[in-house]
Structures are given as C-alpha cells and as structure tokens.
Coordinates of C-alpha atoms and ligand atoms in Angstrom, one line a residue:
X1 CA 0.0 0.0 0.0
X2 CA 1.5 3.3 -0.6
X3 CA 1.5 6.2 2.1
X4 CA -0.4 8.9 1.6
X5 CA 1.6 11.9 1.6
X6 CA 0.3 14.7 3.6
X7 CA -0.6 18.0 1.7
X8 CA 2.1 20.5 1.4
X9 CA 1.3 23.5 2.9
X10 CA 1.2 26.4 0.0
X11 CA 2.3 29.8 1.1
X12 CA -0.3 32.4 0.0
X13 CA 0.4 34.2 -2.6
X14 CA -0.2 38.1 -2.8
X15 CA 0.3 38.1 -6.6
X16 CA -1.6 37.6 -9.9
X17 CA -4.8 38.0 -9.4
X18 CA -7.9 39.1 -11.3
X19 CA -9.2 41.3 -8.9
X20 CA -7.2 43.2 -5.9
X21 CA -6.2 41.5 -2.8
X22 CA -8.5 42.2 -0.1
X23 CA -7.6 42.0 3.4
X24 CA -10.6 42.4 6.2
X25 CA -11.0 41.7 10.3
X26 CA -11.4 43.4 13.1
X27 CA -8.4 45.5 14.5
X28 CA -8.7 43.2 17.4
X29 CA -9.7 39.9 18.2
X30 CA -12.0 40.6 20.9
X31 CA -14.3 37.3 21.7
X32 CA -14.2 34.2 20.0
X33 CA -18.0 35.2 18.9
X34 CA -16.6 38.7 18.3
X35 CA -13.9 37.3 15.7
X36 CA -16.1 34.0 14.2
X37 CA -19.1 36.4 13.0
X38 CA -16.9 39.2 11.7
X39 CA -15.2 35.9 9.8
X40 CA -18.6 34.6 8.6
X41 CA -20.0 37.9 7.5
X42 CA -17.3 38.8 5.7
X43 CA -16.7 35.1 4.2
X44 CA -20.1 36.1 2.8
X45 CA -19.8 38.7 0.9
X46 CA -17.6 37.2 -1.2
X47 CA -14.5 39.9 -1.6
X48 CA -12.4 39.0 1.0
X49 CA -9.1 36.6 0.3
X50 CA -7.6 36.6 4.4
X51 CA -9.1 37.3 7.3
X52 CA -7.1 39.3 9.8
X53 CA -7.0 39.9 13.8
X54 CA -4.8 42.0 15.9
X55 CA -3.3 39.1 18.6
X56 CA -0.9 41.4 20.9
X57 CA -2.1 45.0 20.3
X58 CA 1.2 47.9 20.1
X59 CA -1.1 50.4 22.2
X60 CA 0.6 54.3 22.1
X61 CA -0.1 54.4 25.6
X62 CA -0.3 51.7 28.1
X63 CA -3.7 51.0 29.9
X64 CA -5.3 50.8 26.7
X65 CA -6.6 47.2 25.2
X66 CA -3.4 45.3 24.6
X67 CA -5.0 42.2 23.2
X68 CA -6.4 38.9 24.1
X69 CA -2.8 36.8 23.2
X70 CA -2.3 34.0 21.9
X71 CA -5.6 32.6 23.0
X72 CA -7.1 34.5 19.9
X73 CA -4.8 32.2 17.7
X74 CA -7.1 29.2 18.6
X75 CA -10.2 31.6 17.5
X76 CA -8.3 32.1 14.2
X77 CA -7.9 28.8 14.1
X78 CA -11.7 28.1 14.2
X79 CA -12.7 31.0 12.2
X80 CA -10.5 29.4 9.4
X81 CA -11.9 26.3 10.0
X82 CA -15.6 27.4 9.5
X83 CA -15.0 29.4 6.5
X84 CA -11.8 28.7 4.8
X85 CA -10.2 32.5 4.6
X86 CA -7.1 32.2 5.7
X87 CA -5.6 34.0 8.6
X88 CA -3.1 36.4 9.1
X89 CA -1.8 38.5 12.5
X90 CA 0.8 41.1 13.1
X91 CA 3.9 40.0 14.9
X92 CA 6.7 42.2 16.8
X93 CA 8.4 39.5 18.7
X94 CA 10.3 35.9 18.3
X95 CA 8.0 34.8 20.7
X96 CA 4.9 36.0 18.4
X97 CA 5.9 34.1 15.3
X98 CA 6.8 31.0 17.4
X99 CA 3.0 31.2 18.5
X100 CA 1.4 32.0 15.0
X101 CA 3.1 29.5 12.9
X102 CA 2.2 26.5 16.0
X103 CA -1.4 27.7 15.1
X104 CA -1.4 27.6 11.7
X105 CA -1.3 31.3 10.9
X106 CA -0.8 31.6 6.8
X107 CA 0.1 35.4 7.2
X108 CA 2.6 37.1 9.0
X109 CA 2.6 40.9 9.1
X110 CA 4.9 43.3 10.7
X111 CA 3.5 46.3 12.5
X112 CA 4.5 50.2 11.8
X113 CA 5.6 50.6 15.5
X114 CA 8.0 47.5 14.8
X115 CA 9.2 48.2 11.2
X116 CA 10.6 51.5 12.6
X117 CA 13.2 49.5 14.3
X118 CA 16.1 47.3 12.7
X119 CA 16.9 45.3 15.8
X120 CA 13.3 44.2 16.6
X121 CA 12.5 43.5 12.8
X122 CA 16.1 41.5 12.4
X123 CA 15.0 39.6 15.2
X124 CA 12.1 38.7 13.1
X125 CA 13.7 37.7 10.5
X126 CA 16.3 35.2 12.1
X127 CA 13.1 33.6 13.9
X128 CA 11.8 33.0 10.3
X129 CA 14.8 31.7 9.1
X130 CA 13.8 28.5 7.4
X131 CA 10.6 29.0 7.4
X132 CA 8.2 29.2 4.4
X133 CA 5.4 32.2 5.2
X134 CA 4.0 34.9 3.7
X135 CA 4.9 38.1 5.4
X136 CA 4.2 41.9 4.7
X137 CA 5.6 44.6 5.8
X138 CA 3.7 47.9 7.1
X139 CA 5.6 51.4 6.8
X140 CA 7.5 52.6 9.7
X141 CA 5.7 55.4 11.5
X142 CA 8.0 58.2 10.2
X143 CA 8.1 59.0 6.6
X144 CA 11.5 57.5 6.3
X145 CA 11.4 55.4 2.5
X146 CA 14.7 53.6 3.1
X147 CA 14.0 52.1 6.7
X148 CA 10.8 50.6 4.7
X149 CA 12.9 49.0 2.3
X150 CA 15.4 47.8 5.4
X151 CA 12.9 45.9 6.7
X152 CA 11.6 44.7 3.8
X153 CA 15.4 43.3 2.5
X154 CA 15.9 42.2 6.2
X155 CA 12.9 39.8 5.9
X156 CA 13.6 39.0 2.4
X157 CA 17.2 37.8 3.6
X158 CA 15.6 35.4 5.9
X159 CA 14.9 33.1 2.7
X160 CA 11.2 34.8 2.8
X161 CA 10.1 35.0 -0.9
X162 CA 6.8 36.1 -0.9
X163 CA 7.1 39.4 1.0
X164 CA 4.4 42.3 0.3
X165 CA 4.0 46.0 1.6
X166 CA 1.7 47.7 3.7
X167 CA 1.1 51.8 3.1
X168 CA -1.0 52.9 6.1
X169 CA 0.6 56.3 6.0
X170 CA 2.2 58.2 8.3
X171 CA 2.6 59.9 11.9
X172 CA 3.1 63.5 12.5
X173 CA 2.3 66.0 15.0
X174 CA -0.8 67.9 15.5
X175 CA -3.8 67.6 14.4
X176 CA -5.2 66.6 10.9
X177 CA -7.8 65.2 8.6
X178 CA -5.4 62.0 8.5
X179 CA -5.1 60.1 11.2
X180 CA -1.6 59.4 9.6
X181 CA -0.4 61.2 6.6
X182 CA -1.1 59.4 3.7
X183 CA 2.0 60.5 1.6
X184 CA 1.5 58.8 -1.5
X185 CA 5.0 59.9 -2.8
X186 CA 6.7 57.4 -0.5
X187 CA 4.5 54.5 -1.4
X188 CA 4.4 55.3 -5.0
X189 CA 8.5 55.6 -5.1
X190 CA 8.4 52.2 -3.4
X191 CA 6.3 50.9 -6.4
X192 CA 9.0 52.4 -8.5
X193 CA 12.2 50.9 -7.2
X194 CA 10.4 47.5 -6.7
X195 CA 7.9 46.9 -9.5
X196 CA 7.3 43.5 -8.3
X197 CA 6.8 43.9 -4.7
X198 CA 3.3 43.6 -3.8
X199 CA 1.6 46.9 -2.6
X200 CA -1.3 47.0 -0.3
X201 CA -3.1 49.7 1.0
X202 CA -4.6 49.8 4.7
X203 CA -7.2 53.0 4.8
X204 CA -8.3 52.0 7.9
X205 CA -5.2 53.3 9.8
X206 CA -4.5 56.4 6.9
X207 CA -8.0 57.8 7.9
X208 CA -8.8 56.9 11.3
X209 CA -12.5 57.4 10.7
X210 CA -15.1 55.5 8.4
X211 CA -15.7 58.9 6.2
X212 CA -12.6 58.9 4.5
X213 CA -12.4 55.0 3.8
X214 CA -14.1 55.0 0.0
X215 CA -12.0 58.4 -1.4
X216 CA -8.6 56.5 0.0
X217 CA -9.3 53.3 -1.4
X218 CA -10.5 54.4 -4.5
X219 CA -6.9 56.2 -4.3
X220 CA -5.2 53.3 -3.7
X221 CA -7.0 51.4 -6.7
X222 CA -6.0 54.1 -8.6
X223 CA -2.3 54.3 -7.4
X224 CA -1.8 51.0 -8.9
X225 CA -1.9 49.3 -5.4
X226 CA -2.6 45.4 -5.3
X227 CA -4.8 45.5 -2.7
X228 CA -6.4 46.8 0.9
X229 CA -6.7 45.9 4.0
X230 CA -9.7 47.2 5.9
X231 CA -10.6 47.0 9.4
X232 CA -14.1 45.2 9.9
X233 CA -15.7 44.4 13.2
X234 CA -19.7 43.6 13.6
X235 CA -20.0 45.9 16.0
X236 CA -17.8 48.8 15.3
X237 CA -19.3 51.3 17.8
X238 CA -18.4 48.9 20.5
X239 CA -14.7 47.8 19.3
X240 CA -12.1 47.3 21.9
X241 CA -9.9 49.0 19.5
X242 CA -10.0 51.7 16.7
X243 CA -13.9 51.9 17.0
X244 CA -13.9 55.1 14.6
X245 CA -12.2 53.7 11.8
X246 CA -14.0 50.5 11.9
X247 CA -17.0 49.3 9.8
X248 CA -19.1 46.5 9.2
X249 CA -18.3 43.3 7.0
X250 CA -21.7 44.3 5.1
X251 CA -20.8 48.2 4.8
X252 CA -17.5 47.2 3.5
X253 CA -19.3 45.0 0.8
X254 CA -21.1 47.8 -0.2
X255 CA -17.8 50.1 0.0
X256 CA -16.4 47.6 -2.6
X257 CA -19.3 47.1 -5.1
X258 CA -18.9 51.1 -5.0
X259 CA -15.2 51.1 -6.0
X260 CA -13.5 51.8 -9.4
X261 CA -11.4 48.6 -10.1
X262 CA -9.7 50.8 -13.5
X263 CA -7.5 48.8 -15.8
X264 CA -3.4 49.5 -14.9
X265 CA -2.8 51.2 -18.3
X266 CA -4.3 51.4 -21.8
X267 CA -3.6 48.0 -23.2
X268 CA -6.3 48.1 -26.1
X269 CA -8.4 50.4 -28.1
X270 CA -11.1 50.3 -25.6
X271 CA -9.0 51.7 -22.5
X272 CA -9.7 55.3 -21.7
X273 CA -7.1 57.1 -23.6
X274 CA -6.8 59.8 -20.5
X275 CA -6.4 57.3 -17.9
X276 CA -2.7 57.4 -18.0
X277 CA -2.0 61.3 -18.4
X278 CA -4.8 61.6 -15.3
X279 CA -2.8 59.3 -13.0
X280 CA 0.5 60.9 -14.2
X281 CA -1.2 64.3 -13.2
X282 CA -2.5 62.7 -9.8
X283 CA 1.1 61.9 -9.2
X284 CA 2.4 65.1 -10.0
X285 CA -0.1 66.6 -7.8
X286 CA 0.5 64.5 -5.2
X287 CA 4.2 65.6 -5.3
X288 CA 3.4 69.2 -5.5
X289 CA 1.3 69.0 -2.4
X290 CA 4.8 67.4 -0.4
X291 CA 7.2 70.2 -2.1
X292 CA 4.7 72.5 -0.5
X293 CA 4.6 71.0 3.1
X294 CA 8.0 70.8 2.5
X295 CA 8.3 74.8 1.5
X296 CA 6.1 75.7 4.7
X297 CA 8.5 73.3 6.8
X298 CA 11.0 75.4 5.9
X299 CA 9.4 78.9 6.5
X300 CA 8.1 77.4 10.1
X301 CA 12.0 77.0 10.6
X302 CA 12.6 80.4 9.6
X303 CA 10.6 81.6 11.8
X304 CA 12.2 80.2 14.7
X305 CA 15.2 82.0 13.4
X306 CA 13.7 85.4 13.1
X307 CA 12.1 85.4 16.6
X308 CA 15.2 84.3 18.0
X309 CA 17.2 87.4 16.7
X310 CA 14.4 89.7 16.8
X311 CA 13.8 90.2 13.0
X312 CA 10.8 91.1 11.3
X313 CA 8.8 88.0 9.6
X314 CA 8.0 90.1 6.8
X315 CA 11.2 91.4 5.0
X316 CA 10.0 93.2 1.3
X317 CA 13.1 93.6 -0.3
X318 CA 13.8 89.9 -0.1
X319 CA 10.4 89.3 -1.1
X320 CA 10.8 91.1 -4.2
X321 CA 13.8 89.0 -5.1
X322 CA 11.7 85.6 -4.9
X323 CA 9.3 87.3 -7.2
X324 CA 11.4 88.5 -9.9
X325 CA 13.4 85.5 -10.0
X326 CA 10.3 83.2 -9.7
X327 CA 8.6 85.0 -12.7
X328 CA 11.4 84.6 -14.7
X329 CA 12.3 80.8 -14.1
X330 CA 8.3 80.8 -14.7
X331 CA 8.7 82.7 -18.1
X332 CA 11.4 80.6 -19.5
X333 CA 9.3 77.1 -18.3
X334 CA 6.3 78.5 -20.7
X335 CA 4.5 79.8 -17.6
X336 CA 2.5 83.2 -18.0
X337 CA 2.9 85.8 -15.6
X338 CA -0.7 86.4 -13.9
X339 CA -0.4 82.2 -12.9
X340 CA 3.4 83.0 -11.2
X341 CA 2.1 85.8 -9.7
X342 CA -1.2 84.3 -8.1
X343 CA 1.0 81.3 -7.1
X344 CA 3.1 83.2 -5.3
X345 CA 0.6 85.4 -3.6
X346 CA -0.5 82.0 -2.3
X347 CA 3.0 80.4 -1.0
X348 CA 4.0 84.1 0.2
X349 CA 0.7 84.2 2.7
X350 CA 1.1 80.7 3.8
X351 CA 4.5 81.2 4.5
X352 CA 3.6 84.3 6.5
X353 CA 1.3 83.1 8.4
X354 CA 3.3 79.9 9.7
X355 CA 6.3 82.0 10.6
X356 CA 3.8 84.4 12.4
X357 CA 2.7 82.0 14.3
X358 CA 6.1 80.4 15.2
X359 CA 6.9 84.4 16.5
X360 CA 3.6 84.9 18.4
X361 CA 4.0 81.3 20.2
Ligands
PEP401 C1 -3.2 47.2 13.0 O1 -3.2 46.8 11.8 O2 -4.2 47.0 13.8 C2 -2.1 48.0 13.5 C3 -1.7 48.1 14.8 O3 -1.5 48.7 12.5 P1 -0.2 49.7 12.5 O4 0.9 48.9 12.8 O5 -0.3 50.1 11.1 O6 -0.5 50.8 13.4
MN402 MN1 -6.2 48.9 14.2

C-alpha cells in the first residue's frame, strides 16, 4: 500500500490576481463570537481573500486594550476552519511568530511601530529563518522610505520570498484630517524601485475614521496598489480598538461594489485614452502637495530663526527678489505671468502666516 503523503502547505500568494487582494478583520480579536461572525459575515460577501486579527495589540499608551494573546490564535484557528479564509496576524516578537506559525497562521505581518526599528525587525527575521510564510511589511511610523525597504530586504534575507508592503501612512504632530499622513509619494516611489513587490493599501489606519475610507481606497485602486486591508468588526461602535475607523463586513461590501477597479494602463483600443495622463497628473499633484509642506516646513524653521534674533517676519526687499526671479524661471518654463504671480501670492501668505505663528507662540 502506498502512504499517503500529507498536503504541502502552500504559502499564500499576494500576486496575480484578477481582482485586488482584499484583506478584512477586526483591528482586534476581541471574543471568539466577536472574531467567528466578523469571519462569517465577511466570508459572505464574497471579496475577502484573508481574514485578519490584531493578537498582541502595540497600544501608544499603556492602559489601553493590549489584546487577548495568543488565546485569539485558537479563535483564528476556528474561524479558518468554519470558513476557509485564511488568517493572518501582526507579529513584533520571536516569541509572536513562534506562536502563529504553531497555530497555523498563513500570514505574517509586521507592525509600523516595529518596522521603525532594525533590531526588533532583524530579530524577526532570524526567527523565520527557514521558514516558508508569507509576510508583509507595514511602513514605519515616520516617513522614512529607506527604513521601509530595510525591513523589507531584512525579511527577504531570511529566505522569505513572498514578501508584500503595507502603506497605512504616516505619523506626525498635530492635528489633521489624516489620522496618519497618507504620503503617497513614499509608497508610490516604493512601487517604483520594486515593480514586483506587492503593494497593499490599509485605509483603515491612513483615515482613522469611516468617512474617509471609499475616497482613500478608490486612491489606492488608482495608485496601482494590489490590494487593501480594511478593518471590519460587527459591532464597530463597541470595538475594543480603533472603533472610529471600523465598519461593518456588510458596509465594507457595499464600499467595494462602489469602487472603481480601472485597468493598470491602456492596453487596447477600448481603455480610456486619458487614464494614463490623469494618474501621471495625480502623481504630480501628489508631489506638488509634499514640495509645498516641505516649503512651509521650511518657513516654520525660519521663523524660529527670526524670533530668536528679533527680526521682522516680513522682509519686502527679499520678497521682491523671490518674485522676480520666480517669474522669470516661470517665463522661461512656458509659464504666464498672472499664474506666477497668483501662485506666489498664495506660498508668500502661507509662508507668513506659519512664521507668524512660530513668533507669536
Ligand atoms: C493594526 O493593523 O491594527 C495596527 C496596529 O496597525 P499599524 O501597525 O499600522 O498601526
Ligand atoms: Mn487597528
């Protein structure tokens, strides 16, 4: 008689499909009722391709819901039993990936509050050494491109070959319409240097509330990202975690069937001959917007340095400088005069009014 041979686990693949890679849970496993219906509501609508849980929450401040442990890996377990989506959790310590792969987990992902930090994701990676696992990789916190791609190589030099990205933007001070900055320049230039790295998009944690969800995922879709991952929980009001930013599996159905899914670029006649021009210009836009935050950065800075020797924030002769040389370089770029001008009516108030405030602080 010959021995069956027991089935190979395959490592779940984050590339070639039809349709984008859609990742949905709650931010937290809560209950094992809590995580099982969120798993069944959202095995029925159909979209979803891995179901994911937050096991050991990183909480900004302690006190807050740090997560149920490794108790919820069991409940994944189950979930993945009753409906077949596979399961993936975020991990930040040797101890977490010795855990999830015992239980099955088909998914790794590493956290933005541990991809900021080489030792803890190196420690990662030597705990995966050997092991076959699909893992992604969320930004770090700060806008910082190359410690994205260190973690990224660091897990890929485990022997890791099916490695994806997370965007889910970006910290920064104060408040803002993001709940982190979505800087699309840093994601996009990702794209760019690794055309074959899968890209997904998380919303959930870019907006930090349910409004915003649709616009950023349509943007994501039309970013040329692979996929989303979107925090779901059946009661979202009531979640031990991120209640604003979560919604239902059925809301999030209806999100989808709302969604653009537009083809990457015109392969055939049919294709909208302005799609590629309008993400080019989205791009470009997108860039402008940082150049600009940038430019204000810089006047904010000024500022500092104006109150500190006692100068005036507003000096004209150096403002006509700017002006004449900005309508010139404008002039030779094929730029008319009333546009520079307007433009730089704009910048020159902003700029004002940050370095005003800096000196009245
Ligand atoms: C999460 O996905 O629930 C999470 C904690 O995300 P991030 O690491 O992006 O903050
Ligand atoms: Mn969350």
């Amino acid at each position: 008689m010959t021995e069956k041979t027991a089935p190979q686990p395959t490592v779940f693949s984050l590339k070639n499909r039809s349709t984008p890679l859609i990742i949905s849970g709650p931010c937290s496993a809560e209950t094992e009722g809590q995580l099982l219906n969120t798993a069944k509501q959202l095995k029925a609508t159909g979209i979803v391709h891995l179901l994911r849980a937050g096991i050991w929450k990183p909480r900004t401040r302690p006190g807050s819901f740090e997560g149920v442990g490794a108790v919820g890996l069991q409940w994944l377990q189950t979930a993945k039993a009753e409906t077949g989506l596979p399961t993936t959790v975020e991990v930040a310590t040797t101890e977490h990936v010795e855990q999830a792969l015992a239980h099955g987990v088909d998914v790794l992902w590493i956290g933005a509050r541990t991809s900021v930090n080489p030792f803890a994701v190196q420690t990662i990676a030597d705990a995966l050494k050997g092991v076959d696992i699909t893992v992604l990789v969320k930004n770090p916190i700060n806008p910082d491109l190359n410690l994205w791609i260190g973690a990224i190589e660091r897990i890929k030099n485990a022997g890791i070959t099916e490695v994806g990205a997370i965007h889910r933007g970006f910290s920064r001070y104060g408040e803002q319409t993001y709940r982190n900055a979505p800087n699309w320049q840093i994601p996009i230039e990702l794209m760019r240097k690794f055309p074959d790295l899968p890209m997904i998009c998380d919303p959930s944690h870019i907006c930090g509330r349910r409004d915003l969800l649709q616009k950023v995922s349509q943007k994501a879709l039309d970013l040329s990202f692979d996929g989303l991952m979107l925090e779901t929980h059946i009661d979202p009001d009531n979640a031990w975690s991120d209640a604003r930013q979560q919604i239902t599996p059925e809301q999030f159905h209806e999100m989808y069937k709302a969604l653009a899914f537009r083809k990457p670029i015109a392969e055939d006649l049919e294709a909208d001959p302005l799609e590629e021009s309008r993400l080019k210009i989205d791009r470009l836009d997108e860039e402008i917007m940082t150049l600009l935050a940038q430019r204000m950065d810089v006047a904010t800075a000024i500022g500092s340095i104006k109150k500190l020797h006692h100068l005036r924030v507003y000096q004209p002769e150096r403002w006509e400088v700017i002006n004449k040389r900005m309508i010139e370089q404008g002039a030779d770029a094929g730029l008319s005069q009333p546009f520079i001008e307007q433009y730089l009516k704009a910048i020159h108030a902003e700029s004002i009014e940050k370095q005003m405030n800096v000196i009245n602080d």
